[in-house]
Amino acid sequence: MGKQEQAAISPTRAENYSEWYQQVVKAADLAETSPVRGCMVIKPWGYAIWENIRQALDGMFKAAGVKNAYFPLFIPLEFLEREAEHVEGFAKECAVVTHHRLEAKDGRLVPAGELTEPLVVRPTSETIIGESFSRWVKSYRDLPVLINQWANVVRWEMRTRIFLRTSEFLWQEGHTVHADAAEAMELARHMLNLYEKLATDYLAIPVIKGNKSDSERFPGAVETFCIEAMMQDRKALQAGTSHFLGQNFARASKILFQSEQGKEELAWTTSWGVSTRLIGGLIMCHADDDGMIMPPAIAPAHVVLLPIFKKDSDRETVMAYTDTLAARLREKQYMGRPVGVEIDTRDIGGARGWEWIKKGIPLRVEIGPKDIEKQSVFVGRRDMGHREKMSVPTDRFVEDIADTLAAVQHTLYQRALEFRAAHTVTIDDKKAFYDFFTPQNTDMPEIHGGFALSPWCRDPACEAAIKDDLSVTIRCLPHDEALRGADAGSCVCCGKTAKGRAVFAKAY
Amino acid sequence: MGKQEQAAISPTRAENYSEWYQQVVKAADLAETSPVRGCMVIKPWGYAIWENIRQALDGMFKAAGVKNAYFPLFIPLEFLEREAEHVEGFAKECAVVTHHRLEAKDGRLVPAGELTEPLVVRPTSETIIGESFSRWVKSYRDLPVLINQWANVVRWEMRTRIFLRTSEFLWQEGHTVHADAAEAMELARHMLNLYEKLATDYLAIPVIKGNKSDSERFPGAVETFCIEAMMQDRKALQAGTSHFLGQNFARASKILFQSEQGKEELAWTTSWGVSTRLIGGLIMCHADDDGMIMPPAIAPAHVVLLPIFKKDSDRETVMAYTDTLAARLREKQYMGRPVGVEIDTRDIGGARGWEWIKKGIPLRVEIGPKDIEKQSVFVGRRDMGHREKMSVPTDRFVEDIADTLAAVQHTLYQRALEFRAAHTVTIDDKKAFYDFFTPQNTDMPEIHGGFALSPWCRDPACEAAIKDDLSVTIRCLPHDEALRGADAGSCVCCGKTAKGRAVFAKAY
Ligand SMILES: [Zn+2]
Ligand SMILES: [Zn+2]
């Protein structure tokens, strides 16, 4: 796009990142706010992303021996009370069902039939799954139990942001039970690897794997593993977590089993999840000032065919050519799915192509009488400028479709990787650290900072001081030794001996 | 099964059908009641059926141009008030959210943060989807809109029965908007045909397609189409409905569009749905006194391999043979899915085979040292007696797997069809009609009745009289002319001129 040209999305990322995000969601027709405060309507073009994420992950889960099940939407209050210490973190803001009937009264409907015990709409199914596990598991022969649930959950939010923080969202939560610690730990790590695979191979989002610090760890977990991604405003987004819960959860839920030696023992458990939040991350990682850019591996559709005819006499020829091309493309596969083809025949001029640019479809294909004469099509790639369109022989376009999509996928991943590299710095010095995370314009902070790899002494006090001063948190203690470095150097906060580097960043 | 032998499920169907049903659900490990009144836990073996139903239907929907979307779990009270006349039928018993916070008080958690307007947990998403449609549809160019949602819904039930009637259940609801009546009507009929295809080709349940009578019609619908199936207690189960809503729903939800002629017009809409209730129907149609019988087309798995070794020295050979066989089978496809193979190595004697019989897996394959010597396997089919096992050369078993599964599928469908035929009678006489539907033992009614094809005058008074006297309802006015017959004869109730035959039955 030329410098003078106006972007399709206003404001641009540089002008107002947060508002740009909302406008991309709208322009791409991904979702909308609903009449229910804090809840969203996920529109077909956005929901298809979730369907593709679900399909990809579900296949990986099943290959790992995980089975899907479904647990009740409602949680009895006593379940939360029983584990009140544990639910401290999230159970306060939730939807509470107190009545089971509506009655007409003075022309209005009013709640009636008060429940003796209120029910909570699940903020997670952890407690109710734990209750089931306590009944399902009796002997070592019943183990491991590997269960996953795809469902909606509700956490009442006062300040919401579509996909990123909504009162209701969709997610999967996996829960597993094991006879020994090592097996549980290995499972938790394996699930993190699957999330990494989802992020890199499907979402084209590079991630850093690591452990959470004590203060950022999931309540009740012995170890929380996470993948962290950099958004285009250089903030971090936690894109998935996997928890090794030790025997804590089994103790709270009374999950006991008789061991091979006939002894009654507490089981070892894990839990792990990702949510529709990932779609927010996908947008913030890839979209540009012209709208959404869909990685082909999870794109709702791969190609839009845009037939062009000025004369009615051309109509039949062009449409026949278009339909044949669509059929040929749909017979091809990319990443285990048939190539998804949309045909847009609307006669609305240039707005048609721009709509698809904003929706982020990987390939736009114009088909006019002259193209047909040459047996070629005119192809625009969403990862390139909107003017860089190429005439490609139709047969070759069809033949190469999977390779072309793979090339788009690769470009997006590389671009995100380079962006992250450009905004990840190794900082040992406290002043440099503070400078890195302090905007120059305090009234309207510009996009600044990024990931800082800095030595940390492991003292929560240093972590807290940095959080207070800069709203910067420890995203993870990276698994990659090249990032973590040696257990040497001085803490970027207190100067005492550090135990490797942590990833510091502002975060969603 | 020999006459003397005890069945695996107690009581049997003949002894106590209703209790037999509960025991099959339990023995097959399909689902269980939960600590939340009226809600069930769908266990992996039961949930997989729903996943397979979902996959089959979703593919058919998408081929019909339908897109999935997701709407909020909560419905504002005013939405129900606005359409109060319309929701009369189901909105009274529902879960009402009145608070959005829990607070600790005297060691307990109590609801806090009262909402200014209570929210209802969706008993259906109809009203909130209607609200979206009213904003999405502006011009004839936006039509048709073809939307489907897979979700959980809640209708507070006092007397519940697992899968058949639960407070929370899973379903899909489709909603479409059209510019003209004929297109909407055609869509509603097409969806009914897809449900018929699901029932016959996947669930192996024969169904009768038809229209509901005025009194059984969905509130607000101009025409309700349904498929009705016969269970083994000869009662009917409505297995799917599709509604042509005319302009009624568009009027209530203000779905207006500008026509090609520039006129503002009310749109024409449809809705259609099936739910986890289908799993209850599947059980009641196919299961026998030994437990569940899974139609291969929606079975959670197709084959269980049961390695047998008495000596430890045989173990390695048998397990290697088993694993190889599993791998070969998994490369095969049946009905668009890879053949699903379970391996059960537990050393629990005869209980092992019986567990799989009760779970209803289509094929059980025993593999012992002698089978391996002969390069054969010992196969039991769930649609045959549990003793009728056959030695089959392993290569042939693998080669024929899809055909074998198709044979099981065919047997189940034919058996259900014959059962229905045996218990469907054409009755013109009122006394015979009453006899047909009256048990001989009134204290503990035996399994009796079935489907009666009887002439009906179309007067709701006759329908009501029969319902009052016998608890028998008009299931549908069948589309099939061979069933409906001519518009002649005398109403089985009042003797006046009938307009074709209706299907009368007791129903779930
Ligand atoms: Zn320090
Ligand atoms: Zn009559």
PDB file of N, CA and C in Angstrom, chain B residues 196 204 331:
ATOM      1  N   GLU B 196     -34.271 -37.188   8.451  1.00  0.00           N
ATOM      2  CA  GLU B 196     -34.658 -38.550   8.078  1.00  0.00           C
ATOM      3  C   GLU B 196     -33.412 -39.358   7.694  1.00  0.00           C
ATOM      4  N   ALA B 204     -29.906 -45.910  12.218  1.00  0.00           N
ATOM      5  CA  ALA B 204     -30.615 -47.153  11.880  1.00  0.00           C
ATOM      6  C   ALA B 204     -32.014 -47.187  12.490  1.00  0.00           C
ATOM      7  N   GLU B 331      -6.619 -48.241   9.398  1.00  0.00           N
ATOM      8  CA  GLU B 331      -6.400 -47.646   8.072  1.00  0.00           C
ATOM      9  C   GLU B 331      -7.634 -47.743   7.195  1.00  0.00           C
TER      10      GLU B 331
END
